[in-house]
Short mmCIF file of C-alpha atoms (C1' of nucleotides) in Angstrom, two decimals:
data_model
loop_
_atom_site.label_atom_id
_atom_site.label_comp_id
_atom_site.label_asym_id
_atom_site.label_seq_id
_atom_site.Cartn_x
_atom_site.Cartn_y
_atom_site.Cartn_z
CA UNK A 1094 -58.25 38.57 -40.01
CA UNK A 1095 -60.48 35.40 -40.84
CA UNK A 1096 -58.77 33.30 -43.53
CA UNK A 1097 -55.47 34.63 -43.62
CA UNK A 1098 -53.02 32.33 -43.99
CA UNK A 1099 -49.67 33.60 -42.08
CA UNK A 1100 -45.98 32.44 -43.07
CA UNK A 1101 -45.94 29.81 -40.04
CA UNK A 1102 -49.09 28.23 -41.28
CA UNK A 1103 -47.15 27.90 -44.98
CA UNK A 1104 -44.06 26.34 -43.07
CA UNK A 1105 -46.08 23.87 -41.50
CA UNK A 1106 -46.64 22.06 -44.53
CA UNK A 1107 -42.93 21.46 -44.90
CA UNK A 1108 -43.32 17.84 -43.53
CA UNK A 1109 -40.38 17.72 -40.83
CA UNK A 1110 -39.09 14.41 -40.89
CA UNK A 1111 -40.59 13.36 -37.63
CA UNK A 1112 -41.04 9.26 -36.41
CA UNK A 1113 -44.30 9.25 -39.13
CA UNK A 1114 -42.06 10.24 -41.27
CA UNK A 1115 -39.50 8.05 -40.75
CA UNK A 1116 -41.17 5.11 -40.26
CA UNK A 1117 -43.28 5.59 -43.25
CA UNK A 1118 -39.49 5.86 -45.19
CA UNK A 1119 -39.09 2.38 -43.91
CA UNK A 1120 -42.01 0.80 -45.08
CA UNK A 1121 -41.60 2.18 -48.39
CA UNK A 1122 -37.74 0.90 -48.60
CA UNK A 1123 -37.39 -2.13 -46.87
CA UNK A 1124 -39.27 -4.13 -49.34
CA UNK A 1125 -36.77 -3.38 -51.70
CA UNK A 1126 -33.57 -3.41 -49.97
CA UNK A 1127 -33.65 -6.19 -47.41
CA UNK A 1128 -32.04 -9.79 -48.25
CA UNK A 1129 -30.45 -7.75 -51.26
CA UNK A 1130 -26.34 -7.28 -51.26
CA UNK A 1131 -24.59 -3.63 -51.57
CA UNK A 1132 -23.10 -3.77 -55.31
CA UNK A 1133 -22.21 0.00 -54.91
CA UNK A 1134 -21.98 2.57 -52.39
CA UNK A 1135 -21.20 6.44 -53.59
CA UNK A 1136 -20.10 9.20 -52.04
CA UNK A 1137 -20.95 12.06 -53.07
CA UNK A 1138 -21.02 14.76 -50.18
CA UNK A 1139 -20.04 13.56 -46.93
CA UNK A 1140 -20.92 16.72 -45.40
CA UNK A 1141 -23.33 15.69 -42.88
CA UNK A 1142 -23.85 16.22 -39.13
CA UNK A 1143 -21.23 14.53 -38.54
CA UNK A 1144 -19.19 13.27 -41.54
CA UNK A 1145 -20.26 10.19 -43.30
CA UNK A 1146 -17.05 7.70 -43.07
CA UNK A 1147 -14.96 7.54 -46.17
CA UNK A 1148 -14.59 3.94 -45.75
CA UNK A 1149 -18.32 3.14 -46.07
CA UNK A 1150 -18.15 1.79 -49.32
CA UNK A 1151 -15.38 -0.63 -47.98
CA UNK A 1152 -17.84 -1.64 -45.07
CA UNK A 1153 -20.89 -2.58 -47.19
CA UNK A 1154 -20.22 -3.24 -50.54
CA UNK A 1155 -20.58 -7.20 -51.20
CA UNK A 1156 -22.33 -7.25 -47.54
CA UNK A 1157 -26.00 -8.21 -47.49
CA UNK A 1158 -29.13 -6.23 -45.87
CA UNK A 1159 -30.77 -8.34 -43.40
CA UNK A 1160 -33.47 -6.11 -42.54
CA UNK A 1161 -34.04 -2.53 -42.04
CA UNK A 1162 -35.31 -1.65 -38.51
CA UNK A 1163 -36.55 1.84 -36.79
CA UNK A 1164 -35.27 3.08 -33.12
CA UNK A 1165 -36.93 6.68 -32.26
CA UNK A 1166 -36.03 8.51 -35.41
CA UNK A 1167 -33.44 6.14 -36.63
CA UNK A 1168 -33.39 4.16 -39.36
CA UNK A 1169 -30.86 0.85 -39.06
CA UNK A 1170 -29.83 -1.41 -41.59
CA UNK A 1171 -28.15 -5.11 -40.29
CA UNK A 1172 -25.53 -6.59 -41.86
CA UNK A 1173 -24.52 -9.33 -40.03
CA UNK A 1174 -23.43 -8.22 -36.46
CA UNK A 1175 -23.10 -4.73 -38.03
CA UNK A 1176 -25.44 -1.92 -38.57
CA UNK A 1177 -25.44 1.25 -40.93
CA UNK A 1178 -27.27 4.27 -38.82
CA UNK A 1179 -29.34 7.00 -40.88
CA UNK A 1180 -30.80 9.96 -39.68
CA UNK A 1181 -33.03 12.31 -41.66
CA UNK A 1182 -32.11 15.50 -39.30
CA UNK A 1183 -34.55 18.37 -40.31
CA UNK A 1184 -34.30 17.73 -44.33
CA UNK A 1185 -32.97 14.53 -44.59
CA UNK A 1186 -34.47 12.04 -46.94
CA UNK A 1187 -34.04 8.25 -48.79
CA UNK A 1188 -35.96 7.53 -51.76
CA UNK A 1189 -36.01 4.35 -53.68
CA UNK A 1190 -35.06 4.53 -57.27
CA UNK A 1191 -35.40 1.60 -59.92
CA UNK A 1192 -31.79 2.93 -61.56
CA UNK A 1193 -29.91 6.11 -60.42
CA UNK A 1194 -31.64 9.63 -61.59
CA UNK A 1195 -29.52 12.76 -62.54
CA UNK A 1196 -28.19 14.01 -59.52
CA UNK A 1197 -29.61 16.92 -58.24
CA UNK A 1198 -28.30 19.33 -55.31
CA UNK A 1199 -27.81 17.98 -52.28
CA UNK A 1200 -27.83 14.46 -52.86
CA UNK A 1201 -25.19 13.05 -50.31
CA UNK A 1202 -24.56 9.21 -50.33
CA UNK A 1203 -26.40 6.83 -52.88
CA UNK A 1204 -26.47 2.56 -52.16
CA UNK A 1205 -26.86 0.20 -54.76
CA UNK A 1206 -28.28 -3.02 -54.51
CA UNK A 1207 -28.10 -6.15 -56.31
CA UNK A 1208 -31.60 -5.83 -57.35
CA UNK A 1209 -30.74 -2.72 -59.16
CA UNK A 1210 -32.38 -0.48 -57.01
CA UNK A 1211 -30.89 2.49 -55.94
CA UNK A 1212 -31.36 4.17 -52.22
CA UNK A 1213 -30.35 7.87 -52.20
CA UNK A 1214 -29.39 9.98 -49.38
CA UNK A 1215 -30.69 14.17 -49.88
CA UNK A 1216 -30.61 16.45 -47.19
CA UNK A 1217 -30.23 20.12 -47.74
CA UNK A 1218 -29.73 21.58 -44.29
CA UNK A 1219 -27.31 18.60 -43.66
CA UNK A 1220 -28.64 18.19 -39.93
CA UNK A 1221 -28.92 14.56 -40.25
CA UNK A 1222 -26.19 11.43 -40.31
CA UNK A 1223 -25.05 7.96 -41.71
CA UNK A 1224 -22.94 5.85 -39.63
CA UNK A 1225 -21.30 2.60 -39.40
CA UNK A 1226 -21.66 0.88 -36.02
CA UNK A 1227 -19.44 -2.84 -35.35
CA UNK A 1228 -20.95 -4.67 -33.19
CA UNK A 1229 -23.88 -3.97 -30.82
CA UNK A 1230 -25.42 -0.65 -32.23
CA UNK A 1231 -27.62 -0.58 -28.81
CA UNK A 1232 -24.30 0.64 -26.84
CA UNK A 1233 -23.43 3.14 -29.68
CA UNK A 1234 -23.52 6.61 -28.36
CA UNK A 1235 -26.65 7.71 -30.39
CA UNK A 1236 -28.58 5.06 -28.82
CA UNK A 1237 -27.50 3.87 -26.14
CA UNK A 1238 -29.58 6.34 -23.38
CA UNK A 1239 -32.92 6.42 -25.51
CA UNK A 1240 -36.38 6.40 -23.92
CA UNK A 1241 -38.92 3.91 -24.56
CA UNK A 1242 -40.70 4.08 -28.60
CA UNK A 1243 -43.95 6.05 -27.79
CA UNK A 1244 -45.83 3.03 -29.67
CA UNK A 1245 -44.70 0.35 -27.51
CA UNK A 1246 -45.89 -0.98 -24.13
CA UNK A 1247 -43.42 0.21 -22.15
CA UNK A 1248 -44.60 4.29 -22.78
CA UNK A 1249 -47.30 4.35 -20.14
CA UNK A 1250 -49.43 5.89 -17.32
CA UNK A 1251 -47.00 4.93 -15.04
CA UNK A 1252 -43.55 5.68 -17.03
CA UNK A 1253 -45.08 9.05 -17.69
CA UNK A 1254 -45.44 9.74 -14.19
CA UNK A 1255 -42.78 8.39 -12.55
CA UNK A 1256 -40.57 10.50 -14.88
CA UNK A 1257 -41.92 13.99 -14.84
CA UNK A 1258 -42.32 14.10 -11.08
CA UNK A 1259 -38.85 16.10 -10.49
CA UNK A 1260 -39.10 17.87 -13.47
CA UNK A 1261 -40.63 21.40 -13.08
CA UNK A 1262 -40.37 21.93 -16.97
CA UNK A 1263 -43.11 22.83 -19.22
CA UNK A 1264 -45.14 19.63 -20.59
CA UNK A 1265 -44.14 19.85 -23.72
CA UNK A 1266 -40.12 19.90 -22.92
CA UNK A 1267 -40.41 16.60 -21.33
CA UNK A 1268 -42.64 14.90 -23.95
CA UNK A 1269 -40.03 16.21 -26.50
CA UNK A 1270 -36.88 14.69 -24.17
CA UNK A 1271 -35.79 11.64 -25.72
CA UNK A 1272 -34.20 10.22 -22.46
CA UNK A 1273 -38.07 10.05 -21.42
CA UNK A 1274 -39.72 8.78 -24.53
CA UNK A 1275 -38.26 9.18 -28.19
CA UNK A 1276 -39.58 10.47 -31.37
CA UNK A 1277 -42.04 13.24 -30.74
CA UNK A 1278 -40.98 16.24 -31.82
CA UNK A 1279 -42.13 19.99 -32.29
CA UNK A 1280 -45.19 19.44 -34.55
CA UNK A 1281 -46.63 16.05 -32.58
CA UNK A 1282 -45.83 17.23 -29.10
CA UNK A 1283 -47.81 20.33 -30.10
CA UNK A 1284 -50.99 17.85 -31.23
CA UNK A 1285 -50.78 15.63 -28.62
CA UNK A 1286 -51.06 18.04 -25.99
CA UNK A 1287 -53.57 19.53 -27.63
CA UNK A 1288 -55.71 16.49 -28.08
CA UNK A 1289 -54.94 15.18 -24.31
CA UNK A 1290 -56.69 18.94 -23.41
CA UNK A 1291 -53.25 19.47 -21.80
CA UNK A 1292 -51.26 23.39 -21.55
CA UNK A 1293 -47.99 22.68 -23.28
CA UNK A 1294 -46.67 25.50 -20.41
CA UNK A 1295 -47.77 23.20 -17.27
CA UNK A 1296 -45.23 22.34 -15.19
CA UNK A 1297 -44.67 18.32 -15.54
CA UNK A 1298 -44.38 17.36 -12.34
CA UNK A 1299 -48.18 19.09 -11.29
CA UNK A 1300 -50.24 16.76 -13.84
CA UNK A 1301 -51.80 13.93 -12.54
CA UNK A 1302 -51.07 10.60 -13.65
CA UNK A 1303 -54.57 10.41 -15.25
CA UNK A 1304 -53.99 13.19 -17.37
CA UNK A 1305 -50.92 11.91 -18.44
CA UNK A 1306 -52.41 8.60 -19.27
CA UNK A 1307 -54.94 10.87 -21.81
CA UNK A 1308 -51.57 12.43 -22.38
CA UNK A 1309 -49.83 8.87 -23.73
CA UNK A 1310 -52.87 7.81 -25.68
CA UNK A 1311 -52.95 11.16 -27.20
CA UNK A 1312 -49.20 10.59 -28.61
CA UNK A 1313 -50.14 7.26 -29.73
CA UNK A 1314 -53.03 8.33 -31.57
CA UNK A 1315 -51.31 11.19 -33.46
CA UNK A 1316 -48.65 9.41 -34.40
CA UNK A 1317 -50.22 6.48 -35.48
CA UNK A 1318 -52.66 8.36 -37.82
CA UNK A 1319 -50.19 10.30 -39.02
CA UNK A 1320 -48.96 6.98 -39.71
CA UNK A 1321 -51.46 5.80 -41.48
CA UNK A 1322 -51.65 8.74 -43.34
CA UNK A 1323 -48.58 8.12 -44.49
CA UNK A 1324 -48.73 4.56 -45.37
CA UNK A 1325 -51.69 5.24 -47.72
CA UNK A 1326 -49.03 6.63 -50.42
CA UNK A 1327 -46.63 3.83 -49.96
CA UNK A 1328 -47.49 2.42 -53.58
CA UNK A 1329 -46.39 5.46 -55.14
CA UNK A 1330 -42.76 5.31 -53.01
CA UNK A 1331 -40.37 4.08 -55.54
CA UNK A 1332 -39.61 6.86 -58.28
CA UNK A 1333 -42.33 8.91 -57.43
CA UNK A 1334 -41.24 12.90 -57.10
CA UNK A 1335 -43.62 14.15 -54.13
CA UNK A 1336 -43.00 13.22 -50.47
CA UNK A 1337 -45.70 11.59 -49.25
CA UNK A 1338 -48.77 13.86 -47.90
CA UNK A 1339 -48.80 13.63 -44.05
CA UNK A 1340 -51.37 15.19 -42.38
CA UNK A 1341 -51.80 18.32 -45.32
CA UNK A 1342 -53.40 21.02 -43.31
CA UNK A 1343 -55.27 18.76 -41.28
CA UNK A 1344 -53.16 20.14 -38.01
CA UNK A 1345 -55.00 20.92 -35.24
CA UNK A 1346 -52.80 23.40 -33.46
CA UNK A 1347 -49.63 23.61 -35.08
CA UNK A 1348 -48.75 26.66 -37.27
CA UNK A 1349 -52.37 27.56 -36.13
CA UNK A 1350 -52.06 30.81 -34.53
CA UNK A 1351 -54.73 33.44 -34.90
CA UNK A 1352 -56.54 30.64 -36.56
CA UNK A 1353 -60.19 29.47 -35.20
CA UNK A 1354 -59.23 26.51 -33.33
CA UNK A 1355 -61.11 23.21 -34.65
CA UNK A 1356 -63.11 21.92 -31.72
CA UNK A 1357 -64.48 25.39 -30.47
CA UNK A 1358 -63.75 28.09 -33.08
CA UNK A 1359 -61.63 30.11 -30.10
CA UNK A 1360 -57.96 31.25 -31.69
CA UNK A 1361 -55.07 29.36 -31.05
CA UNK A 1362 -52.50 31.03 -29.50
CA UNK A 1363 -48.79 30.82 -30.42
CA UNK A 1364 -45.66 31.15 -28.14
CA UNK A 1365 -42.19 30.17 -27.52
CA UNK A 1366 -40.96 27.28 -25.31
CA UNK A 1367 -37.57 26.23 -25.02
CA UNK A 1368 -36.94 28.06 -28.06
CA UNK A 1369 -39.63 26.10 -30.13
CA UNK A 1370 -42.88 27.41 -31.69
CA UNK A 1371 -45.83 26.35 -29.65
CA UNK A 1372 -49.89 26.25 -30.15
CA UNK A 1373 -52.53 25.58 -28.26
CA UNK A 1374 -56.04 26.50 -27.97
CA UNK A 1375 -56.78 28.09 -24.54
CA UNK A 1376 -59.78 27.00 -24.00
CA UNK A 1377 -59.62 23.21 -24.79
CA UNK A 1378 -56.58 22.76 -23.10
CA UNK A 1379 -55.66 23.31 -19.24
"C1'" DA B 564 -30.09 15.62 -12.13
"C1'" DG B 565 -32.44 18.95 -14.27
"C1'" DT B 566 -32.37 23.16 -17.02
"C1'" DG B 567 -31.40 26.38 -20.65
"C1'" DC B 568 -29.22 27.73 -24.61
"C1'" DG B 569 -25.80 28.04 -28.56
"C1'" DG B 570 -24.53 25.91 -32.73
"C1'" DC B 571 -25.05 23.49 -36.85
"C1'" DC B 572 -27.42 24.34 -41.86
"C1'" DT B 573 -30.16 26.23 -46.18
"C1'" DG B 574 -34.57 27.51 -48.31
"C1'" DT B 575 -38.27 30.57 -47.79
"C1'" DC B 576 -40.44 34.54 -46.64
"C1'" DC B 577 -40.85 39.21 -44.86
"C1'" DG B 578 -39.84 44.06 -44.48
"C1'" DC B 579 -37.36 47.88 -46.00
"C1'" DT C 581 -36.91 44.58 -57.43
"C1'" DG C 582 -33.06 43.41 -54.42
"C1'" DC C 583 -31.14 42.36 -50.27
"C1'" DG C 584 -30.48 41.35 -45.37
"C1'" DG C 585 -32.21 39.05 -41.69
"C1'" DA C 586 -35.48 36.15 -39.17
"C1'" DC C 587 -37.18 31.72 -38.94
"C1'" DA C 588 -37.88 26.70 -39.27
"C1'" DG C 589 -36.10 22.68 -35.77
"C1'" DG C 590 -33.52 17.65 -34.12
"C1'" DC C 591 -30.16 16.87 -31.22
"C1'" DC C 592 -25.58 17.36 -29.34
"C1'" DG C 593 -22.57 19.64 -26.15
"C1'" DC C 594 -21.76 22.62 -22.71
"C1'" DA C 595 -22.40 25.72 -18.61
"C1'" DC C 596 -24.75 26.35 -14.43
#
DNA sequence: AGTGCGGCCTGTCCGC
DNA sequence: TGCGGACAGGCCGCAC
């Protein structure tokens, strides 16, 4: 029925911590952390994906920030040679606080800074991580055998192509495989595709390297307005209460189905690949 | 090498 | 109205 809003359309405005996401979290901290020195680190659920060390205080406290960086969905912070690894998981989270709030449940880890400020870990679901890497963080497990970021040079045309030619997975499966390019996930693989005109079922190997081409700038473009998006609530970032508004219901496909699809009012359809909710509109997109 | 799937988690929503 | 179960999904680890 026309308007209906179903219960996938209602979890698609949970805002996933995708590479938006993520890098939008570093914008908004950064300013406040880097060239500052750890005066406190506190633990106070180590429960993570993997457990947060319990000599992490030790590591960083009286250690300086250098900068903050992003890799895929990663945020790293440098100190010195070393480097303190976050990832947001599905509910992960860091928000900047001028002193420490009340805690509330499931705030995990927070860091203290000379300035005052106050970066706190929350993540319900506990799918994400913080951990210490000595040395080279590039040859640390998690990173080591990453793809190329989908916003630099590198993700092209030609990368696209060369990789998918063996692989007789769907589309979508190999946009989402981080050894081939990192940080698209569910909800952006979904509106790439859809905006390249691409079926997220088609076997990879049987589109043409112009198509993928559309395919790359379509993943550029999503992500970067998402982005943008994004970025436009950075001033609010330190003690604000709301996550910033990414993309609302401005989706295109995802958590569509049933819906009248937004370039020619046919409905998008909804299925399952790999185990992962997928729309697409089956007209616009072949 | 590529493929497919189970497991980890909790909040939310649905159906009975 | 209460309760059980399905679902959301990033990413590892494993089997084939």
């Amino acid at each position: 029925m026309l308007g209906y809003i179903g219960p996938s359309n209602k979890r698609a405005q949970h805002r996933m911590p995708e590479l938006p996401e993520v890098e939008t979290t570093l914008r908004g901290i950064a300013p406040h952390v880097e060239r500052q020195k750890v005066t406190a680190v506190r633990l106070y659920d180590r429960r993570l994906r993997w457990p947060v060390p319990s000599d992490l205080p030790d590591r960083l406290v009286g250690r300086i920030v250098d900068s903050v960086e992003r890799r895929s969905k990663y945020l790293l912070f440098r100190l010195g040679q070393d480097t303190l690894i976050v990832h947001f998981g599905m509910t992960g989270s860091m928000r900047v606080y001028r002193r420490a709030p009340a805690l509330r449940r499931h705030d995990h880890i927070d860091l203290e800074f000379g300035n005052g400020v106050v970066l706190r870990y929350h993540d319900p679901r506990r799918f994400g991580a913080m951990l210490w890497a000595s040395g080279d963080a590039g040859n640390h497990p998690l990173l080591a055998a990453l793809g190329p970021e989908p916003l630099a040079q590198a993700f092209d045309a030609d990368h696209l192509f060369k990789a998918t030619r063996t692989r007789s997975a769907a589309i979508k499966l190999a946009l989402m495989d981080s050894h081939l390019v990192v940080g698209v996930g569910n909800i952006y693989a979904n509106e790439a595709l859809f905006r390249a005109g691409i079926l997220p079922t088609r076997a990879a190997k049987r589109i043409s390297r112009l198509r993928l081409g559309r395919l790359v700038d379509a993943v550029r473009h999503t992500l970067t307005d998402a982005i943008a998006k994004g970025g436009s609530t950075l001033r609010d970032y330190v003690d604000s209460e709301g996550r910033p508004g990414f993309f609302q219901n401005g989706y295109f496909v995802y958590g569509r189905a049933g819906e009248p699809c937004r370039a020619c009012g046919r409905r998008i359809r909804g299925l399952r690949i790999g185990g992962r909710a997928s729309y697409f509109c089956p007209h616009c997109q072949r």
